[in-house]
Amino acid sequence: MNVFKFGGASVKNAEAVKNVGKVIQLFKDDLTVVISAMDKTTNALEKVVDSYMNGDGKCFEYLQEVKDFHYQIMDELFGDLPEGKAGKKHPVFEEIHNTFVEIEWEIEDVPTREYDYVYDQIVSVGEIISTKIVSAYLNHIGVNNIWVDVRNIIQTDNTHRDARVDWELTEKLAQEKLALFCHPEPVEGRNIIITQGFIGSSSENFTTTLGREGSDFTAGILAFCLNAKSVIIWKDVPGMLNADPKLFSDTQKLNNISYREAIELAYYGASVIHPKTIKPLQNKNIPLYVKSFVNPNEPGTLINENTSEDSLIPSYIFKKNLVLISISVRDYSFIMEDHLSHIFGLFSQFGVRIHLMQNSAISFSVCVDNNQQKLTRLIESLNSKYLVKFNDNVELLTIRHYDNETIAKTTQNKEILLIQKSRNSVRMVMK
Ligand code: ASP
Ligand code: MG
């Protein structure tokens, strides 16, 4: 069995959904196919949640946009019903309609539950709808498949929006339930399961989500639990590139990198795969391919245990619009462990994510995301005990497998505020 993952861009419109059908038909083995919400639906549903929670009266209007978007795609996919059924809508229309009605019920009354809980109940619908449409379309064109609600398999705690997986229970359910769906002698010689990324279920049976862009992780979880032969993440790029093509003109594809290298790149912010995806695959030595859904026969990038090609090509990872904060002790005493533990406590309390840190005798510098709200509160708290200075709108560049030339090329006309070097990576905060 292989696990496929199709992200939002690969199901962004009717044409894209049709292409998913073509890609799946290229393969002959059993497949578990994990699919995200269509295009920017997750963002659009976040808007519905925000509006509902702050009571600005626009949530139904925002939901209507999400509905129109999906109905348009369905019209294009199911408009050509075979003769005899002409004029009759495909049953998926009613199914999707009912799913939307459930959200409408949810947002009719004033909110009584906390934001994160409500978020998961509403935003998860993007994945439910997307998979129902794709599954119905594939059956419609004769690619027989079974739609599975992944919430019956992926069990989590109740940390809404960032749920932790209960691996033991999930593994047991995956093996029991997915095997149940799979016919021992399927009609076309193989089984196809269509299911959702990103979502799970808490022990109280409420929907949870695994964090934004979490569908890759779902593919990793299911592959681990089902001992898959391989995972293929289908993207709109030819594979993992050594830099973001939106920022660099001459990118190169990485043909084969190790799990370790992939985790490092994802950690530094390469956005091709979700950082949590690799560990379950590495644990069972399951190869991961990142391939283009536009050119599915091209080899893409292979991620496995082979480290021999890791350092062949330098990779560049840019993070923009960060803030560099420098914290020093007012009385010129040294920054000691007790200060650091107090400082870290505040960062964790206010949920400010640290991208890079460095300390000297009397000061401690950290580079963080520019989240105004959180930062203002953090800096207020720090101010009572420390002298705090900051530099906003800085960028952090990480180069894996750097040399002098790559550094010189990327720092031209830039002021370097801080630099950190290890054997494999150089990280620079610049303005
Ligand atoms: N639809 C979710 C998101 O956009 C999960 C995913 O696409 O991986 O974050
Ligand atoms: Mg997505």
CSV table of C-alpha atoms and ligand atoms in Angstrom, one decimal:
chain,number,residue,atom,x,y,z
A,1,MET,CA,0.0,0.0,0.0
A,2,ASN,CA,1.2,3.5,-0.8
A,3,VAL,CA,0.1,6.8,0.7
A,4,PHE,CA,-0.5,9.8,-1.5
A,5,LYS,CA,-1.1,13.3,-0.3
A,6,PHE,CA,-2.7,16.0,-2.4
A,7,GLY,CA,-2.5,19.6,-1.0
A,8,GLY,CA,-4.9,22.5,-1.5
A,9,ALA,CA,-3.2,23.6,-4.7
A,10,SER,CA,-3.6,20.2,-6.3
A,11,VAL,CA,-7.4,20.4,-5.9
A,12,LYS,CA,-7.8,24.2,-6.3
A,13,ASN,CA,-10.4,24.0,-9.1
A,14,ALA,CA,-12.2,21.4,-11.3
A,15,GLU,CA,-9.3,21.1,-13.7
A,16,ALA,CA,-7.0,20.3,-10.8
A,17,VAL,CA,-9.4,17.7,-9.4
A,18,LYS,CA,-9.6,16.0,-12.9
A,19,ASN,CA,-5.8,15.9,-12.9
A,20,VAL,CA,-5.8,14.1,-9.5
A,21,GLY,CA,-7.8,11.5,-11.2
A,22,LYS,CA,-5.2,11.2,-14.0
A,23,VAL,CA,-2.4,10.9,-11.5
A,24,ILE,CA,-4.1,8.2,-9.5
A,25,GLN,CA,-4.8,6.2,-12.7
A,26,LEU,CA,-1.1,6.1,-13.4
A,27,PHE,CA,-0.6,3.7,-10.4
A,28,LYS,CA,-1.8,0.2,-10.0
A,29,ASP,CA,-1.3,-0.5,-6.3
A,30,ASP,CA,-3.5,-0.1,-3.2
A,31,LEU,CA,-3.6,3.6,-2.3
A,32,THR,CA,-4.6,5.6,0.8
A,33,VAL,CA,-5.1,9.1,-0.6
A,34,VAL,CA,-4.9,12.1,1.9
A,35,ILE,CA,-6.4,15.3,0.6
A,36,SER,CA,-6.4,18.9,2.0
A,37,ALA,CA,-9.1,21.5,1.7
A,38,MET,CA,-9.4,23.0,-1.7
A,39,ASP,CA,-7.2,25.9,-2.5
A,40,LYS,CA,-7.4,28.7,0.2
A,41,THR,CA,-10.5,27.2,1.8
A,42,THR,CA,-8.8,26.9,5.2
A,43,ASN,CA,-8.1,30.6,5.2
A,44,ALA,CA,-11.6,31.4,4.1
A,45,LEU,CA,-13.1,29.2,6.9
A,46,GLU,CA,-10.8,30.9,9.4
A,47,LYS,CA,-12.5,34.2,8.4
A,48,VAL,CA,-15.9,32.6,9.1
A,49,VAL,CA,-14.6,31.6,12.6
A,50,ASP,CA,-13.1,35.0,13.3
A,51,SER,CA,-16.3,36.8,12.3
A,52,TYR,CA,-18.5,34.4,14.2
A,53,MET,CA,-16.4,34.8,17.4
A,54,ASN,CA,-16.2,38.5,17.3
A,55,GLY,CA,-19.8,38.9,16.3
A,56,ASP,CA,-19.4,41.3,13.4
A,57,GLY,CA,-22.5,39.8,11.7
A,58,LYS,CA,-20.6,38.8,8.5
A,59,CYS,CA,-20.0,35.1,9.1
A,60,PHE,CA,-22.9,33.9,6.9
A,61,GLU,CA,-21.7,36.1,4.1
A,62,TYR,CA,-18.1,34.6,4.4
A,63,LEU,CA,-19.6,31.1,4.5
A,64,GLN,CA,-21.6,31.8,1.4
A,65,GLU,CA,-18.3,32.6,-0.4
A,66,VAL,CA,-17.0,29.2,0.6
A,67,LYS,CA,-20.2,27.5,-0.6
A,68,ASP,CA,-20.2,29.3,-3.9
A,69,PHE,CA,-16.6,28.3,-4.6
A,70,HIS,CA,-17.3,24.6,-4.0
A,71,TYR,CA,-20.6,24.5,-5.9
A,72,GLN,CA,-18.9,26.1,-8.9
A,73,ILE,CA,-16.3,23.3,-8.8
A,74,MET,CA,-19.0,20.7,-8.4
A,75,ASP,CA,-21.0,22.1,-11.3
A,76,GLU,CA,-17.9,21.8,-13.5
A,77,LEU,CA,-17.1,18.2,-12.3
A,78,PHE,CA,-20.6,16.7,-12.4
A,79,GLY,CA,-22.2,18.8,-15.2
A,80,ASP,CA,-21.7,16.0,-17.7
A,81,LEU,CA,-23.8,13.3,-16.1
A,82,PRO,CA,-24.5,10.3,-18.3
A,83,GLU,CA,-27.7,10.3,-20.4
A,84,GLY,CA,-30.8,9.2,-18.6
A,85,LYS,CA,-29.7,10.9,-15.4
A,86,ALA,CA,-29.5,14.3,-17.2
A,87,GLY,CA,-31.1,17.0,-15.3
A,88,LYS,CA,-30.7,15.1,-12.1
A,89,LYS,CA,-28.1,16.4,-9.7
A,90,HIS,CA,-25.4,14.1,-8.6
A,91,PRO,CA,-26.1,13.0,-4.9
A,92,VAL,CA,-22.9,14.7,-3.8
A,93,PHE,CA,-24.7,18.0,-4.1
A,94,GLU,CA,-27.1,17.1,-1.3
A,95,GLU,CA,-24.3,15.6,0.8
A,96,ILE,CA,-22.3,18.8,0.6
A,97,HIS,CA,-25.4,20.9,1.2
A,98,ASN,CA,-26.0,19.0,4.4
A,99,THR,CA,-22.4,19.4,5.5
A,100,PHE,CA,-22.7,23.2,5.1
A,101,VAL,CA,-26.0,23.1,7.0
A,102,GLU,CA,-24.1,21.7,10.0
A,103,ILE,CA,-21.8,24.7,10.0
A,104,GLU,CA,-24.8,27.0,9.7
A,105,TRP,CA,-26.3,25.5,12.8
A,106,GLU,CA,-23.0,25.9,14.6
A,107,ILE,CA,-22.9,29.7,13.8
A,108,GLU,CA,-26.5,30.5,14.4
A,109,ASP,CA,-26.3,31.0,18.1
A,110,VAL,CA,-23.9,33.1,20.1
A,111,PRO,CA,-20.6,31.3,20.8
A,112,THR,CA,-20.4,29.5,24.1
A,113,ARG,CA,-17.2,27.6,23.6
A,114,GLU,CA,-13.6,28.8,23.4
A,115,TYR,CA,-12.1,30.0,20.1
A,116,ASP,CA,-9.8,27.0,19.5
A,117,TYR,CA,-12.6,24.5,19.9
A,118,VAL,CA,-14.9,26.4,17.6
A,119,TYR,CA,-12.1,26.8,15.1
A,120,ASP,CA,-11.6,23.0,14.8
A,121,GLN,CA,-15.3,22.3,14.4
A,122,ILE,CA,-15.7,24.8,11.5
A,123,VAL,CA,-12.3,24.8,9.7
A,124,SER,CA,-12.2,21.0,9.5
A,125,VAL,CA,-15.2,21.1,7.2
A,126,GLY,CA,-12.9,22.2,4.4
A,127,GLU,CA,-11.3,18.8,4.4
A,128,ILE,CA,-14.6,16.9,4.7
A,129,ILE,CA,-16.1,18.7,1.7
A,130,SER,CA,-13.0,18.5,-0.4
A,131,THR,CA,-12.6,14.7,0.1
A,132,LYS,CA,-16.3,14.1,-0.5
A,133,ILE,CA,-16.1,16.0,-3.8
A,134,VAL,CA,-12.9,14.2,-5.0
A,135,SER,CA,-14.2,10.8,-3.9
A,136,ALA,CA,-17.5,11.3,-5.7
A,137,TYR,CA,-15.8,12.6,-8.8
A,138,LEU,CA,-13.4,9.6,-8.9
A,139,ASN,CA,-16.3,7.2,-8.6
A,140,HIS,CA,-18.1,9.1,-11.3
A,141,ILE,CA,-15.3,8.5,-13.7
A,142,GLY,CA,-14.9,4.9,-12.8
A,143,VAL,CA,-12.0,5.1,-10.4
A,144,ASN,CA,-13.7,3.2,-7.6
A,145,ASN,CA,-12.8,4.3,-4.1
A,146,ILE,CA,-14.0,4.4,-0.6
A,147,TRP,CA,-14.4,7.7,1.4
A,148,VAL,CA,-13.2,7.3,4.9
A,149,ASP,CA,-13.7,9.8,7.8
A,150,VAL,CA,-10.1,10.0,9.2
A,151,ARG,CA,-11.6,11.1,12.5
A,152,ASN,CA,-12.5,7.5,13.1
A,153,ILE,CA,-8.8,6.7,12.9
A,154,ILE,CA,-6.6,9.5,14.0
A,155,GLN,CA,-7.1,9.9,17.7
A,156,THR,CA,-5.7,12.9,19.5
A,157,ASP,CA,-5.8,14.8,22.8
A,158,ASN,CA,-8.0,17.8,23.1
A,159,THR,CA,-5.5,20.5,22.5
A,160,HIS,CA,-7.6,22.1,19.8
A,161,ARG,CA,-5.7,23.6,16.8
A,162,ASP,CA,-2.5,21.8,17.8
A,163,ALA,CA,-3.7,18.3,18.8
A,164,ARG,CA,-1.2,15.6,19.9
A,165,VAL,CA,-1.6,12.2,18.3
A,166,ASP,CA,-2.4,9.1,20.4
A,167,TRP,CA,-0.1,6.9,18.4
A,168,GLU,CA,-1.0,3.5,19.9
A,169,LEU,CA,-4.7,3.9,19.5
A,170,THR,CA,-4.4,5.5,16.1
A,171,GLU,CA,-2.2,2.6,14.9
A,172,LYS,CA,-4.7,0.0,16.2
A,173,LEU,CA,-7.7,1.8,14.6
A,174,ALA,CA,-5.8,2.3,11.3
A,175,GLN,CA,-5.0,-1.4,11.0
A,176,GLU,CA,-8.5,-2.5,12.0
A,177,LYS,CA,-10.6,0.0,10.2
A,178,LEU,CA,-8.7,0.5,7.0
A,179,ALA,CA,-8.3,-3.2,6.5
A,180,LEU,CA,-12.0,-3.6,6.9
A,181,PHE,CA,-12.6,-1.2,4.1
A,182,CYS,CA,-10.2,-2.9,1.9
A,183,HIS,CA,-11.7,-5.8,-0.1
A,184,PRO,CA,-9.4,-8.9,-0.2
A,185,GLU,CA,-10.1,-9.2,-3.9
A,186,PRO,CA,-11.1,-5.7,-5.1
A,187,VAL,CA,-12.8,-5.6,-8.5
A,188,GLU,CA,-10.1,-3.6,-10.3
A,189,GLY,CA,-7.3,-5.4,-8.5
A,190,ARG,CA,-6.8,-2.7,-6.0
A,191,ASN,CA,-8.3,-0.6,-3.2
A,192,ILE,CA,-8.4,3.2,-3.1
A,193,ILE,CA,-9.2,5.0,0.1
A,194,ILE,CA,-9.9,8.7,0.0
A,195,THR,CA,-9.5,10.5,3.3
A,196,GLN,CA,-8.8,13.9,4.9
A,197,GLY,CA,-5.5,15.4,6.1
A,198,PHE,CA,-5.1,17.8,9.0
A,199,ILE,CA,-8.0,16.6,11.2
A,200,GLY,CA,-8.5,14.1,13.9
A,201,SER,CA,-10.8,13.3,16.9
A,202,SER,CA,-10.4,13.8,20.6
A,203,SER,CA,-11.4,11.1,23.1
A,204,GLU,CA,-14.6,13.1,23.7
A,205,ASN,CA,-15.3,12.6,19.9
A,206,PHE,CA,-14.9,16.2,19.0
A,207,THR,CA,-13.0,17.2,15.9
A,208,THR,CA,-9.4,18.4,16.4
A,209,THR,CA,-6.8,19.8,14.0
A,210,LEU,CA,-3.1,19.1,13.8
A,211,GLY,CA,-1.9,22.6,13.1
A,212,ARG,CA,-1.8,24.5,9.8
A,213,GLU,CA,-0.4,22.7,6.8
A,214,GLY,CA,-0.9,19.5,8.8
A,215,SER,CA,-2.0,17.2,6.0
A,216,ASP,CA,1.5,16.1,5.2
A,217,PHE,CA,1.8,15.0,8.8
A,218,THR,CA,-1.5,13.0,8.3
A,219,ALA,CA,0.2,11.2,5.4
A,220,GLY,CA,3.2,10.4,7.6
A,221,ILE,CA,0.9,9.1,10.4
A,222,LEU,CA,-1.1,6.8,8.2
A,223,ALA,CA,2.0,5.5,6.4
A,224,PHE,CA,3.5,4.7,9.7
A,225,CYS,CA,0.4,3.0,11.1
A,226,LEU,CA,-0.2,1.0,7.9
A,227,ASN,CA,3.5,0.1,7.2
A,228,ALA,CA,3.2,1.8,3.8
A,229,LYS,CA,5.6,1.0,1.0
A,230,SER,CA,6.1,4.7,0.3
A,231,VAL,CA,4.6,8.1,0.6
A,232,ILE,CA,4.2,10.5,-2.3
A,233,ILE,CA,3.4,14.2,-1.7
A,234,TRP,CA,2.1,15.7,-4.9
A,235,LYS,CA,3.1,19.4,-5.4
A,236,ASP,CA,3.0,22.1,-8.0
A,237,VAL,CA,6.8,22.2,-8.0
A,238,PRO,CA,9.1,19.5,-9.5
A,239,GLY,CA,10.3,18.3,-6.0
A,240,MET,CA,12.1,19.8,-3.1
A,241,LEU,CA,14.1,22.8,-4.4
A,242,ASN,CA,17.1,24.4,-2.8
A,243,ALA,CA,15.3,27.7,-2.4
A,244,ASP,CA,11.9,29.2,-2.7
A,245,PRO,CA,11.4,29.9,-6.4
A,246,LYS,CA,9.4,33.0,-5.6
A,247,LEU,CA,12.5,34.5,-4.0
A,248,PHE,CA,15.3,32.9,-6.1
A,249,SER,CA,15.5,32.8,-9.9
A,250,ASP,CA,17.9,29.9,-10.3
A,251,THR,CA,16.7,27.2,-8.1
A,252,GLN,CA,17.9,23.6,-8.3
A,253,LYS,CA,16.0,20.4,-7.4
A,254,LEU,CA,17.4,18.2,-4.7
A,255,ASN,CA,17.2,14.7,-6.1
A,256,ASN,CA,17.8,12.7,-3.0
A,257,ILE,CA,18.3,13.8,0.6
A,258,SER,CA,18.2,12.0,3.9
A,259,TYR,CA,15.5,12.1,6.5
A,260,ARG,CA,17.9,14.0,8.7
A,261,GLU,CA,18.5,16.7,6.1
A,262,ALA,CA,14.8,17.0,5.3
A,263,ILE,CA,14.0,17.6,9.0
A,264,GLU,CA,16.8,20.2,9.3
A,265,LEU,CA,15.5,22.0,6.2
A,266,ALA,CA,11.9,21.9,7.4
A,267,TYR,CA,13.0,23.1,10.8
A,268,TYR,CA,14.7,26.1,9.4
A,269,GLY,CA,11.6,27.0,7.5
A,270,ALA,CA,11.7,25.3,4.0
A,271,SER,CA,8.0,25.2,3.4
A,272,VAL,CA,7.7,22.2,1.1
A,273,ILE,CA,6.9,19.6,3.8
A,274,HIS,CA,5.5,19.9,7.3
A,275,PRO,CA,8.3,19.4,9.8
A,276,LYS,CA,6.5,16.7,11.7
A,277,THR,CA,6.0,14.5,8.6
A,278,ILE,CA,9.5,13.0,8.6
A,279,LYS,CA,9.8,11.4,12.0
A,280,PRO,CA,7.2,8.6,11.6
A,281,LEU,CA,8.6,7.8,8.1
A,282,GLN,CA,12.2,7.7,9.3
A,283,ASN,CA,11.1,5.4,12.2
A,284,LYS,CA,9.9,2.8,9.8
A,285,ASN,CA,12.3,3.6,7.0
A,286,ILE,CA,9.5,4.5,4.6
A,287,PRO,CA,10.7,6.4,1.6
A,288,LEU,CA,9.0,9.8,0.9
A,289,TYR,CA,8.8,11.3,-2.6
A,290,VAL,CA,7.9,14.9,-3.4
A,291,LYS,CA,6.7,14.9,-6.9
A,292,SER,CA,5.0,17.2,-9.4
A,293,PHE,CA,1.3,16.6,-10.1
A,294,VAL,CA,1.9,18.4,-13.4
A,295,ASN,CA,4.6,16.0,-14.5
A,296,PRO,CA,3.9,12.9,-12.5
A,297,ASN,CA,6.3,10.7,-14.4
A,298,GLU,CA,9.3,12.9,-13.4
A,299,PRO,CA,11.3,11.4,-10.5
A,300,GLY,CA,10.9,14.3,-8.1
A,301,THR,CA,12.8,14.3,-4.8
A,302,LEU,CA,13.4,11.1,-2.8
A,303,ILE,CA,13.8,11.4,1.0
A,304,ASN,CA,15.2,8.3,2.6
A,305,GLU,CA,18.1,7.1,4.8
A,306,ASN,CA,20.8,7.8,2.1
A,307,THR,CA,23.0,10.7,3.3
A,308,SER,CA,25.5,10.7,0.4
A,309,GLU,CA,23.9,13.5,-1.6
A,310,ASP,CA,23.0,15.8,1.3
A,311,SER,CA,25.8,18.3,0.9
A,312,LEU,CA,26.0,18.5,-2.9
A,313,ILE,CA,23.8,21.5,-3.3
A,314,PRO,CA,23.5,24.5,-0.9
A,315,SER,CA,20.0,25.3,0.2
A,316,TYR,CA,18.7,28.8,1.1
A,317,ILE,CA,15.9,29.4,3.5
A,318,PHE,CA,14.6,33.0,4.0
A,319,LYS,CA,12.4,34.2,6.7
A,320,LYS,CA,11.2,37.7,6.3
A,321,ASN,CA,9.6,40.3,8.5
A,322,LEU,CA,11.1,39.1,11.8
A,323,VAL,CA,12.1,41.0,14.9
A,324,LEU,CA,15.5,40.9,16.5
A,325,ILE,CA,15.2,41.5,20.2
A,326,SER,CA,18.2,42.1,22.4
A,327,ILE,CA,17.7,41.7,26.2
A,328,SER,CA,20.4,42.9,28.6
A,329,VAL,CA,20.7,43.1,32.4
A,330,ARG,CA,20.2,46.6,33.7
A,331,ASP,CA,23.1,46.5,36.2
A,332,TYR,CA,25.7,45.2,33.9
A,333,SER,CA,25.8,41.8,35.7
A,334,PHE,CA,26.2,38.8,33.5
A,335,ILE,CA,23.3,37.1,31.8
A,336,MET,CA,23.1,33.9,33.9
A,337,GLU,CA,21.1,30.7,33.8
A,338,ASP,CA,18.5,32.1,36.2
A,339,HIS,CA,17.9,35.1,33.9
A,340,LEU,CA,17.7,32.8,30.9
A,341,SER,CA,15.2,30.6,32.5
A,342,HIS,CA,13.1,33.6,33.5
A,343,ILE,CA,13.3,35.0,29.9
A,344,PHE,CA,12.4,31.6,28.3
A,345,GLY,CA,9.5,31.3,30.7
A,346,LEU,CA,8.1,34.6,29.4
A,347,PHE,CA,8.6,33.6,25.7
A,348,SER,CA,6.7,30.4,26.3
A,349,GLN,CA,4.0,32.2,28.4
A,350,PHE,CA,3.3,34.7,25.6
A,351,GLY,CA,3.6,32.0,22.9
A,352,VAL,CA,6.4,33.8,21.0
A,353,ARG,CA,8.3,31.4,18.8
A,354,ILE,CA,12.1,31.8,18.8
A,355,HIS,CA,13.9,31.2,15.4
A,356,LEU,CA,17.4,31.9,16.6
A,357,MET,CA,19.2,33.0,19.7
A,358,GLN,CA,22.6,34.0,20.9
A,359,ASN,CA,24.1,35.3,24.1
A,360,SER,CA,27.0,37.4,25.2
A,361,ALA,CA,28.2,38.3,28.6
A,362,ILE,CA,25.5,40.9,29.3
A,363,SER,CA,23.0,40.4,26.6
A,364,PHE,CA,20.8,37.8,25.0
A,365,SER,CA,19.5,38.2,21.4
A,366,VAL,CA,16.6,36.4,19.9
A,367,CYS,CA,15.0,36.5,16.5
A,368,VAL,CA,11.2,36.0,16.5
A,369,ASP,CA,8.1,36.3,14.4
A,370,ASN,CA,6.6,39.7,14.1
A,371,ASN,CA,3.3,39.2,16.0
A,372,GLN,CA,2.6,42.7,17.3
A,373,GLN,CA,0.1,41.6,19.9
A,374,LYS,CA,2.2,38.9,21.5
A,375,LEU,CA,5.4,41.0,21.3
A,376,THR,CA,4.0,44.1,23.0
A,377,ARG,CA,2.9,42.0,25.9
A,378,LEU,CA,6.2,40.1,26.0
A,379,ILE,CA,8.3,43.3,25.9
A,380,GLU,CA,6.2,44.9,28.6
A,381,SER,CA,6.9,42.0,30.9
A,382,LEU,CA,10.6,41.9,30.0
A,383,ASN,CA,11.0,45.7,30.6
A,384,SER,CA,10.4,45.4,34.3
A,385,LYS,CA,13.6,43.5,34.8
A,386,TYR,CA,15.8,44.0,31.6
A,387,LEU,CA,16.8,46.6,29.1
A,388,VAL,CA,15.1,45.6,25.9
A,389,LYS,CA,16.0,46.9,22.4
A,390,PHE,CA,14.6,45.7,19.2
A,391,ASN,CA,15.1,45.9,15.5
A,392,ASP,CA,12.1,45.2,13.3
A,393,ASN,CA,11.7,44.1,9.7
A,394,VAL,CA,14.8,42.0,9.7
A,395,GLU,CA,15.3,38.9,7.7
A,396,LEU,CA,16.8,35.6,8.7
A,397,LEU,CA,18.7,33.6,6.0
A,398,THR,CA,19.8,30.1,6.7
A,399,ILE,CA,22.2,28.5,4.2
A,400,ARG,CA,22.8,24.7,4.5
A,401,HIS,CA,26.1,23.5,3.1
A,402,TYR,CA,27.4,27.1,2.6
A,403,ASP,CA,30.7,28.3,1.4
A,404,ASN,CA,32.2,31.8,1.2
A,405,GLU,CA,30.8,32.3,-2.3
A,406,THR,CA,27.2,31.6,-1.3
A,407,ILE,CA,27.5,33.9,1.7
A,408,ALA,CA,29.0,36.7,-0.4
A,409,LYS,CA,26.3,36.3,-3.0
A,410,THR,CA,23.4,36.5,-0.6
A,411,THR,CA,24.6,39.3,1.7
A,412,GLN,CA,25.5,41.9,-0.9
A,413,ASN,CA,24.2,45.3,0.1
A,414,LYS,CA,22.9,43.9,3.4
A,415,GLU,CA,23.8,44.9,6.9
A,416,ILE,CA,24.4,41.7,8.9
A,417,LEU,CA,23.2,42.1,12.5
A,418,LEU,CA,24.0,38.7,13.7
A,419,ILE,CA,25.7,35.6,12.3
A,420,GLN,CA,25.9,32.0,13.5
A,421,LYS,CA,28.0,29.3,11.9
A,422,SER,CA,28.1,25.6,12.4
A,423,ARG,CA,29.8,23.0,10.2
A,424,ASN,CA,26.7,22.6,7.9
A,425,SER,CA,24.7,25.8,8.3
A,426,VAL,CA,25.3,29.5,8.5
A,427,ARG,CA,22.4,31.7,9.8
A,428,MET,CA,22.4,35.4,9.4
A,429,VAL,CA,20.0,38.1,10.6
A,430,MET,CA,20.2,40.9,8.1
A,431,LYS,CA,18.6,44.2,7.3
B,1,ASP,N1,-5.9,22.7,4.8
B,1,ASP,C1,-5.0,22.8,5.9
B,1,ASP,C2,-4.2,24.1,5.8
B,1,ASP,O1,-4.3,24.8,4.8
B,1,ASP,C3,-4.1,21.7,6.1
B,1,ASP,C4,-3.1,21.4,4.9
B,1,ASP,O2,-3.4,21.9,3.8
B,1,ASP,O3,-2.1,20.8,5.0
B,1,ASP,O4,-3.5,24.4,6.7
B,2,MG,MG,-2.8,23.6,2.3
